[in-house]
PDB file of C-alpha atoms in Angstrom:
ATOM      1  CA  MET M   1       0.000   0.000   0.000  1.00 66.00           C
ATOM      2  CA  LYS M   2       1.373   3.416  -1.008  1.00 80.00           C
ATOM      3  CA  GLN M   3       2.485   5.592   1.907  1.00 90.00           C
ATOM      4  CA  LYS M   4       1.014   9.085   2.053  1.00 94.00           C
ATOM      5  CA  ILE M   5       2.364  12.358   3.404  1.00 96.00           C
ATOM      6  CA  MET M   6       0.423  13.516   6.430  1.00 95.00           C
ATOM      7  CA  PRO M   7      -0.574  17.157   5.739  1.00 96.00           C
ATOM      8  CA  GLU M   8       0.721  18.229   9.158  1.00 97.00           C
ATOM      9  CA  ARG M   9       4.219  17.105   8.113  1.00 98.00           C
ATOM     10  CA  LEU M  10       4.273  18.988   4.794  1.00 98.00           C
ATOM     11  CA  PHE M  11       5.504  22.572   4.447  1.00 99.00           C
ATOM     12  CA  LEU M  12       5.836  25.016   1.555  1.00 99.00           C
ATOM     13  CA  SER M  13       8.855  27.267   1.261  1.00 99.00           C
ATOM     14  CA  THR M  14       8.110  30.965   0.959  1.00 98.00           C
ATOM     15  CA  ILE M  15      10.601  31.211  -1.905  1.00 98.00           C
ATOM     16  CA  ALA M  16       7.393  30.597  -3.877  1.00 98.00           C
ATOM     17  CA  ASP M  17       5.125  33.645  -4.070  1.00 98.00           C
ATOM     18  CA  ASP M  18       2.057  31.411  -3.976  1.00 98.00           C
ATOM     19  CA  ALA M  19       3.184  29.429  -0.911  1.00 98.00           C
ATOM     20  CA  PRO M  20       1.017  31.242   1.677  1.00 98.00           C
ATOM     21  CA  VAL M  21      -2.200  31.001  -0.340  1.00 98.00           C
ATOM     22  CA  THR M  22      -1.506  27.381  -1.294  1.00 98.00           C
ATOM     23  CA  ALA M  23      -0.705  26.458   2.302  1.00 98.00           C
ATOM     24  CA  GLY M  24      -4.005  27.969   3.402  1.00 98.00           C
ATOM     25  CA  ALA M  25      -5.959  26.170   0.698  1.00 98.00           C
ATOM     26  CA  PHE M  26      -4.548  22.723   1.515  1.00 98.00           C
ATOM     27  CA  GLY M  27      -3.936  23.009   5.262  1.00 98.00           C
ATOM     28  CA  LEU M  28      -0.128  22.857   4.973  1.00 98.00           C
ATOM     29  CA  GLY M  29       2.677  24.547   6.894  1.00 98.00           C
ATOM     30  CA  LEU M  30       5.179  27.166   5.772  1.00 99.00           C
ATOM     31  CA  GLU M  31       8.969  27.204   5.830  1.00 99.00           C
ATOM     32  CA  LEU M  32       9.963  30.852   6.163  1.00 98.00           C
ATOM     33  CA  ALA M  33      12.803  31.878   3.834  1.00 98.00           C
ATOM     34  CA  GLU M  34      12.703  35.597   4.557  1.00 98.00           C
ATOM     35  CA  PHE M  35      15.818  35.436   6.724  1.00 98.00           C
ATOM     36  CA  CYS M  36      18.109  33.296   4.562  1.00 98.00           C
ATOM     37  CA  THR M  37      20.104  36.513   4.234  1.00 97.00           C
ATOM     38  CA  ALA M  38      21.388  37.238   7.731  1.00 97.00           C
ATOM     39  CA  SER M  39      21.243  41.018   7.437  1.00 97.00           C
ATOM     40  CA  ASN M  40      17.447  40.804   7.109  1.00 98.00           C
ATOM     41  CA  MET M  41      17.407  40.050  10.837  1.00 98.00           C
ATOM     42  CA  ASP M  42      18.644  43.561  11.572  1.00 96.00           C
ATOM     43  CA  THR M  43      18.794  45.741   8.427  1.00 91.00           C
ATOM     44  CA  ASP M  44      15.200  46.723   7.555  1.00 94.00           C
ATOM     45  CA  PHE M  45      14.007  44.083  10.013  1.00 98.00           C
ATOM     46  CA  GLU M  46      10.591  45.705  10.383  1.00 98.00           C
ATOM     47  CA  HIS M  47       9.926  45.101   6.692  1.00 98.00           C
ATOM     48  CA  TRP M  48      10.996  41.451   6.713  1.00 98.00           C
ATOM     49  CA  ASP M  49       9.292  40.723  10.006  1.00 98.00           C
ATOM     50  CA  ALA M  50       6.033  42.198   8.737  1.00 98.00           C
ATOM     51  CA  ALA M  51       6.333  40.185   5.504  1.00 98.00           C
ATOM     52  CA  ALA M  52       6.896  36.950   7.422  1.00 98.00           C
ATOM     53  CA  ARG M  53       4.064  37.574   9.856  1.00 98.00           C
ATOM     54  CA  GLU M  54       1.667  38.382   7.015  1.00 98.00           C
ATOM     55  CA  LYS M  55       2.468  35.068   5.332  1.00 98.00           C
ATOM     56  CA  MET M  56       2.098  33.224   8.629  1.00 98.00           C
ATOM     57  CA  LYS M  57      -1.569  34.216   8.761  1.00 98.00           C
ATOM     58  CA  ASN M  58      -2.204  31.499   6.155  1.00 98.00           C
ATOM     59  CA  ALA M  59      -0.849  28.569   8.186  1.00 98.00           C
ATOM     60  CA  ARG M  60      -0.532  27.155  11.692  1.00 96.00           C
ATOM     61  CA  ARG M  61       2.750  25.251  11.456  1.00 98.00           C
ATOM     62  CA  PHE M  62       6.129  26.752  10.628  1.00 98.00           C
ATOM     63  CA  ILE M  63       9.798  26.012  10.092  1.00 98.00           C
ATOM     64  CA  LEU M  64      12.457  28.717   9.907  1.00 99.00           C
ATOM     65  CA  HIS M  65      15.222  28.524   7.327  1.00 98.00           C
ATOM     66  CA  ALA M  66      18.199  30.096   9.063  1.00 98.00           C
ATOM     67  CA  PRO M  67      20.592  32.465   7.269  1.00 98.00           C
ATOM     68  CA  PHE M  68      23.505  30.919   5.394  1.00 97.00           C
ATOM     69  CA  ASN M  69      25.348  33.508   3.277  1.00 93.00           C
ATOM     70  CA  GLU M  70      29.054  33.478   4.254  1.00 93.00           C
ATOM     71  CA  LEU M  71      28.338  31.570   7.472  1.00 96.00           C
ATOM     72  CA  CYS M  72      30.517  28.578   8.291  1.00 92.00           C
ATOM     73  CA  PRO M  73      30.546  26.654  11.594  1.00 94.00           C
ATOM     74  CA  SER M  74      34.143  25.522  11.016  1.00 92.00           C
ATOM     75  CA  ALA M  75      35.589  28.858   9.949  1.00 92.00           C
ATOM     76  CA  ILE M  76      39.377  29.073  10.215  1.00 90.00           C
ATOM     77  CA  ASP M  77      39.370  32.726  11.300  1.00 93.00           C
ATOM     78  CA  PRO M  78      38.046  32.933  14.899  1.00 94.00           C
ATOM     79  CA  LEU M  79      36.402  36.292  14.186  1.00 96.00           C
ATOM     80  CA  VAL M  80      34.467  34.751  11.301  1.00 95.00           C
ATOM     81  CA  LEU M  81      33.479  31.891  13.584  1.00 95.00           C
ATOM     82  CA  ASP M  82      32.154  34.439  16.082  1.00 97.00           C
ATOM     83  CA  VAL M  83      29.911  35.879  13.364  1.00 97.00           C
ATOM     84  CA  ALA M  84      28.505  32.416  12.622  1.00 97.00           C
ATOM     85  CA  LYS M  85      27.792  31.851  16.323  1.00 97.00           C
ATOM     86  CA  LYS M  86      26.099  35.223  16.622  1.00 97.00           C
ATOM     87  CA  ARG M  87      23.935  34.781  13.523  1.00 98.00           C
ATOM     88  CA  TYR M  88      22.771  31.257  14.361  1.00 98.00           C
ATOM     89  CA  MET M  89      21.850  32.291  17.892  1.00 98.00           C
ATOM     90  CA  GLN M  90      20.078  35.329  16.490  1.00 98.00           C
ATOM     91  CA  ALA M  91      18.138  33.011  14.165  1.00 98.00           C
ATOM     92  CA  PHE M  92      17.128  30.790  17.083  1.00 98.00           C
ATOM     93  CA  ARG M  93      15.829  33.771  19.047  1.00 98.00           C
ATOM     94  CA  LEU M  94      13.887  34.902  15.973  1.00 98.00           C
ATOM     95  CA  ALA M  95      12.357  31.443  15.574  1.00 98.00           C
ATOM     96  CA  GLU M  96      11.455  31.473  19.260  1.00 98.00           C
ATOM     97  CA  SER M  97       9.717  34.834  18.860  1.00 98.00           C
ATOM     98  CA  TYR M  98       7.534  33.275  16.132  1.00 98.00           C
ATOM     99  CA  GLY M  99       6.801  30.185  18.207  1.00 98.00           C
ATOM    100  CA  ILE M 100       8.789  28.027  15.767  1.00 98.00           C
ATOM    101  CA  LYS M 101      10.439  24.856  17.076  1.00 98.00           C
ATOM    102  CA  ARG M 102      12.320  23.607  13.999  1.00 98.00           C
ATOM    103  CA  MET M 103      15.092  25.340  12.025  1.00 98.00           C
ATOM    104  CA  VAL M 104      17.065  24.461   8.886  1.00 98.00           C
ATOM    105  CA  VAL M 105      20.770  25.352   8.748  1.00 98.00           C
ATOM    106  CA  HIS M 106      23.316  24.922   5.964  1.00 98.00           C
ATOM    107  CA  SER M 107      26.530  23.051   6.652  1.00 96.00           C
ATOM    108  CA  GLY M 108      28.748  25.822   5.275  1.00 95.00           C
ATOM    109  CA  PHE M 109      31.069  23.369   3.525  1.00 96.00           C
ATOM    110  CA  VAL M 110      32.983  24.720   0.510  1.00 93.00           C
ATOM    111  CA  PRO M 111      34.998  22.174  -1.532  1.00 94.00           C
ATOM    112  CA  LEU M 112      38.708  22.953  -1.997  1.00 90.00           C
ATOM    113  CA  VAL M 113      38.542  25.401   0.922  1.00 90.00           C
ATOM    114  CA  TYR M 114      37.973  23.048   3.862  1.00 90.00           C
ATOM    115  CA  PHE M 115      39.555  19.643   4.330  1.00 92.00           C
ATOM    116  CA  PRO M 116      36.688  17.226   5.109  1.00 92.00           C
ATOM    117  CA  GLY M 117      38.324  15.873   8.273  1.00 93.00           C
ATOM    118  CA  TYR M 118      38.981  19.338   9.644  1.00 94.00           C
ATOM    119  CA  PHE M 119      35.523  20.515   8.667  1.00 96.00           C
ATOM    120  CA  THR M 120      33.856  17.549  10.350  1.00 97.00           C
ATOM    121  CA  GLU M 121      35.781  17.897  13.609  1.00 97.00           C
ATOM    122  CA  ARG M 122      35.238  21.643  13.876  1.00 96.00           C
ATOM    123  CA  SER M 123      31.566  21.359  12.927  1.00 97.00           C
ATOM    124  CA  ILE M 124      30.931  18.775  15.636  1.00 98.00           C
ATOM    125  CA  ASP M 125      32.420  21.127  18.229  1.00 97.00           C
ATOM    126  CA  PHE M 126      30.385  24.076  16.945  1.00 97.00           C
ATOM    127  CA  TRP M 127      27.005  22.356  16.756  1.00 98.00           C
ATOM    128  CA  ARG M 128      27.445  20.459  20.012  1.00 98.00           C
ATOM    129  CA  ALA M 129      28.045  23.730  21.871  1.00 97.00           C
ATOM    130  CA  TYR M 130      25.199  25.446  20.011  1.00 98.00           C
ATOM    131  CA  ILE M 131      22.631  22.726  20.696  1.00 98.00           C
ATOM    132  CA  LYS M 132      23.440  22.789  24.411  1.00 97.00           C
ATOM    133  CA  GLU M 133      22.155  26.369  24.555  1.00 97.00           C
ATOM    134  CA  LEU M 134      18.766  25.507  23.011  1.00 98.00           C
ATOM    135  CA  PRO M 135      15.633  24.270  24.794  1.00 98.00           C
ATOM    136  CA  ALA M 136      14.772  20.586  24.834  1.00 98.00           C
ATOM    137  CA  ASP M 137      11.876  20.995  22.376  1.00 98.00           C
ATOM    138  CA  PHE M 138      13.824  22.794  19.637  1.00 98.00           C
ATOM    139  CA  THR M 139      15.228  20.867  16.641  1.00 98.00           C
ATOM    140  CA  VAL M 140      17.950  21.916  14.194  1.00 98.00           C
ATOM    141  CA  VAL M 141      18.337  20.104  10.855  1.00 99.00           C
ATOM    142  CA  LEU M 142      21.596  20.242   8.898  1.00 98.00           C
ATOM    143  CA  GLU M 143      21.189  20.604   5.131  1.00 98.00           C
ATOM    144  CA  ASN M 144      23.527  19.351   2.400  1.00 98.00           C
ATOM    145  CA  VAL M 145      24.469  21.930  -0.222  1.00 97.00           C
ATOM    146  CA  LEU M 146      27.888  21.388  -1.846  1.00 97.00           C
ATOM    147  CA  GLU M 147      28.809  17.993  -0.365  1.00 97.00           C
ATOM    148  CA  ASP M 148      29.256  15.260  -2.983  1.00 97.00           C
ATOM    149  CA  ALA M 149      28.223  12.449  -0.599  1.00 98.00           C
ATOM    150  CA  PRO M 150      26.221  12.165   2.641  1.00 98.00           C
ATOM    151  CA  ASP M 151      29.053  10.747   4.764  1.00 98.00           C
ATOM    152  CA  MET M 152      30.521  13.974   6.147  1.00 98.00           C
ATOM    153  CA  LEU M 153      27.218  15.360   7.395  1.00 98.00           C
ATOM    154  CA  LEU M 154      26.301  11.938   8.767  1.00 98.00           C
ATOM    155  CA  ASP M 155      29.558  11.971  10.739  1.00 98.00           C
ATOM    156  CA  ILE M 156      28.759  15.443  12.071  1.00 98.00           C
ATOM    157  CA  VAL M 157      25.271  14.490  13.255  1.00 98.00           C
ATOM    158  CA  LYS M 158      26.576  11.265  14.799  1.00 98.00           C
ATOM    159  CA  GLY M 159      29.373  13.210  16.502  1.00 98.00           C
ATOM    160  CA  VAL M 160      27.016  15.798  17.985  1.00 98.00           C
ATOM    161  CA  ASP M 161      24.920  12.871  19.234  1.00 98.00           C
ATOM    162  CA  ASP M 162      21.809  14.795  20.242  1.00 98.00           C
ATOM    163  CA  PRO M 163      18.219  13.964  19.172  1.00 98.00           C
ATOM    164  CA  ARG M 164      17.611  17.669  18.592  1.00 98.00           C
ATOM    165  CA  PHE M 165      20.202  17.737  15.793  1.00 98.00           C
ATOM    166  CA  ARG M 166      19.251  15.824  12.638  1.00 98.00           C
ATOM    167  CA  LEU M 167      19.821  15.880   8.900  1.00 98.00           C
ATOM    168  CA  CYS M 168      17.913  17.796   6.241  1.00 98.00           C
ATOM    169  CA  LEU M 169      18.211  15.977   2.913  1.00 98.00           C
ATOM    170  CA  ASP M 170      17.978  18.409   0.012  1.00 98.00           C
ATOM    171  CA  VAL M 171      17.398  16.079  -2.932  1.00 98.00           C
ATOM    172  CA  GLY M 172      17.921  18.820  -5.517  1.00 98.00           C
ATOM    173  CA  HIS M 173      21.338  19.745  -4.140  1.00 98.00           C
ATOM    174  CA  ALA M 174      22.307  16.073  -3.884  1.00 98.00           C
ATOM    175  CA  ASN M 175      21.348  15.501  -7.519  1.00 98.00           C
ATOM    176  CA  ILE M 176      23.746  18.223  -8.622  1.00 97.00           C
ATOM    177  CA  THR M 177      26.721  17.310  -6.444  1.00 97.00           C
ATOM    178  CA  LYS M 178      26.508  13.508  -6.105  1.00 97.00           C
ATOM    179  CA  ASN M 179      29.700  11.667  -6.989  1.00 95.00           C
ATOM    180  CA  GLY M 180      29.252   8.010  -7.905  1.00 93.00           C
ATOM    181  CA  LEU M 181      25.967   7.718  -6.024  1.00 94.00           C
ATOM    182  CA  THR M 182      22.349   7.467  -6.989  1.00 97.00           C
ATOM    183  CA  ILE M 183      19.877   9.758  -5.247  1.00 97.00           C
ATOM    184  CA  GLY M 184      18.108   6.666  -3.964  1.00 97.00           C
ATOM    185  CA  SER M 185      21.252   5.339  -2.281  1.00 98.00           C
ATOM    186  CA  TRP M 186      21.997   8.782  -0.778  1.00 98.00           C
ATOM    187  CA  THR M 187      18.460   8.905   0.610  1.00 98.00           C
ATOM    188  CA  GLU M 188      18.637   5.418   2.072  1.00 98.00           C
ATOM    189  CA  LYS M 189      21.965   6.153   3.735  1.00 98.00           C
ATOM    190  CA  VAL M 190      20.695   9.180   5.654  1.00 98.00           C
ATOM    191  CA  LEU M 191      17.359   7.693   6.739  1.00 98.00           C
ATOM    192  CA  PRO M 192      18.366   6.799  10.323  1.00 97.00           C
ATOM    193  CA  TYR M 193      19.287  10.439  11.002  1.00 98.00           C
ATOM    194  CA  LEU M 194      16.766  12.182   8.757  1.00 98.00           C
ATOM    195  CA  GLY M 195      14.630  14.843  10.393  1.00 98.00           C
ATOM    196  CA  HIS M 196      13.583  16.885   7.362  1.00 98.00           C
ATOM    197  CA  ALA M 197      13.808  16.958   3.555  1.00 98.00           C
ATOM    198  CA  HIS M 198      13.698  19.641   0.892  1.00 98.00           C
ATOM    199  CA  LEU M 199      11.940  18.461  -2.247  1.00 98.00           C
ATOM    200  CA  HIS M 200      12.440  19.993  -5.687  1.00 98.00           C
ATOM    201  CA  ASN M 201      13.625  18.727  -9.058  1.00 98.00           C
ATOM    202  CA  ASN M 202      16.258  19.634 -11.642  1.00 98.00           C
ATOM    203  CA  PHE M 203      18.168  18.184 -14.599  1.00 98.00           C
ATOM    204  CA  GLY M 204      21.528  17.893 -12.876  1.00 96.00           C
ATOM    205  CA  TRP M 205      22.566  21.545 -13.290  1.00 94.00           C
ATOM    206  CA  PRO M 206      21.820  24.276 -12.367  1.00 96.00           C
ATOM    207  CA  ASP M 207      19.996  24.319  -9.025  1.00 97.00           C
ATOM    208  CA  THR M 208      16.685  25.439 -10.520  1.00 98.00           C
ATOM    209  CA  HIS M 209      14.220  24.371  -7.794  1.00 98.00           C
ATOM    210  CA  ASN M 210      11.768  23.077 -10.371  1.00 98.00           C
ATOM    211  CA  ALA M 211       8.371  21.552  -9.677  1.00 98.00           C
ATOM    212  CA  LEU M 212       8.443  17.955  -8.455  1.00 98.00           C
ATOM    213  CA  ASP M 213       7.525  16.603 -11.901  1.00 98.00           C
ATOM    214  CA  ASP M 214       9.946  18.823 -13.827  1.00 98.00           C
ATOM    215  CA  GLY M 215      13.358  17.191 -13.794  1.00 98.00           C
ATOM    216  CA  GLU M 216      15.321  13.980 -14.067  1.00 98.00           C
ATOM    217  CA  MET M 217      14.684  12.684 -10.542  1.00 98.00           C
ATOM    218  CA  ASP M 218      11.929  10.215  -9.705  1.00 98.00           C
ATOM    219  CA  ILE M 219      10.505  12.164  -6.780  1.00 98.00           C
ATOM    220  CA  GLU M 220       7.723   9.632  -6.294  1.00 97.00           C
ATOM    221  CA  ALA M 221      10.289   6.873  -5.727  1.00 97.00           C
ATOM    222  CA  LEU M 222      12.350   9.045  -3.366  1.00 98.00           C
ATOM    223  CA  LEU M 223       9.255   9.881  -1.358  1.00 97.00           C
ATOM    224  CA  GLY M 224       8.503   6.197  -1.124  1.00 97.00           C
ATOM    225  CA  ILE M 225      11.918   5.607   0.458  1.00 97.00           C
ATOM    226  CA  ILE M 226      11.478   8.486   2.914  1.00 98.00           C
ATOM    227  CA  LEU M 227       7.887   7.713   3.887  1.00 97.00           C
ATOM    228  CA  GLU M 228       8.662   4.039   4.392  1.00 96.00           C
ATOM    229  CA  GLY M 229      11.930   4.518   6.227  1.00 96.00           C
ATOM    230  CA  GLN M 230      11.356   7.711   8.209  1.00 97.00           C
ATOM    231  CA  PRO M 231       7.619   8.534   8.285  1.00 93.00           C
ATOM    232  CA  ASP M 232       8.048  11.082  11.081  1.00 94.00           C
ATOM    233  CA  ALA M 233      10.344  13.317   9.014  1.00 98.00           C
ATOM    234  CA  THR M 234       8.947  16.662   7.942  1.00 98.00           C
ATOM    235  CA  LEU M 235       9.057  17.711   4.268  1.00 98.00           C
ATOM    236  CA  THR M 236       9.231  21.056   2.510  1.00 99.00           C
ATOM    237  CA  LEU M 237       8.432  21.711  -1.137  1.00 99.00           C
ATOM    238  CA  GLU M 238      11.240  24.164  -1.922  1.00 98.00           C
ATOM    239  CA  VAL M 239       9.954  24.979  -5.388  1.00 98.00           C
ATOM    240  CA  ARG M 240       9.432  28.247  -7.225  1.00 98.00           C
ATOM    241  CA  GLU M 241       5.681  27.619  -7.558  1.00 98.00           C
ATOM    242  CA  SER M 242       3.879  25.643  -4.867  1.00 98.00           C
ATOM    243  CA  ARG M 243       0.433  24.761  -6.161  1.00 98.00           C
ATOM    244  CA  ARG M 244       1.590  22.746  -9.177  1.00 98.00           C
ATOM    245  CA  SER M 245       3.656  20.414  -6.972  1.00 98.00           C
ATOM    246  CA  VAL M 246       0.947  20.072  -4.316  1.00 98.00           C
ATOM    247  CA  GLU M 247      -1.551  19.103  -6.986  1.00 98.00           C
ATOM    248  CA  TRP M 248       0.953  16.616  -8.440  1.00 98.00           C
ATOM    249  CA  LEU M 249       1.307  14.968  -5.018  1.00 98.00           C
ATOM    250  CA  ILE M 250      -2.479  14.670  -4.774  1.00 98.00           C
ATOM    251  CA  LYS M 251      -2.760  13.275  -8.303  1.00 97.00           C
ATOM    252  CA  LYS M 252      -0.140  10.664  -7.446  1.00 97.00           C
ATOM    253  CA  GLY M 253      -1.987   9.674  -4.288  1.00 96.00           C
ATOM    254  CA  LEU M 254       0.895  10.856  -2.125  1.00 97.00           C
ATOM    255  CA  LEU M 255      -1.023  13.536  -0.211  1.00 97.00           C
TER     256      LEU M 255
END
């Protein structure tokens, strides 16, 4: 029997202009992307806060996508590391002010800049200290972006060893960067530590955030793996137009 996504576990990213209206129409949550740029938390904050709160009127469940531009939890320069600490704590306090209990963060890994072993060790130290400062009911999910395999982020989550710190599988990013893996095998490998997933499609390059049915990936098959192996994981449609993908999920009997 085909597994279905429970509506309370499905979110729409506000990178799509139609996300709030679509979320309201189908009873789905929203993943707020207004603060992916860190300066939006202080420069012209009133504007971005008002925009986020207006969108939130359409839903009851929310995830915050934390800022990521130039932020790295294993930065070599200690002053840069201080900025990362400040911004991620600022993002947590913002989430708390919205009543949000789940936040997506990027790993900050840049190939040819950080040695994987160094990056892993430093990231474990950073996230372990960060998580200790958060309340017991708050979850952080670590998203793959430029990694070419799931192993490094798996090692980080295992090293932090806290149920509040899980993985966010971004299937679109994985499809672009994967090296000698299938998306199915990547997905299966992260299942034990999967807390969240970003769903969108592409044709291998660039990172276009297409609708679920517009690309080379078999999103239906990937959802089958996730829903069977980790049914409690939350999911976000991180697409440029929400309604088309929601309707595709319904047509496929997945929602």
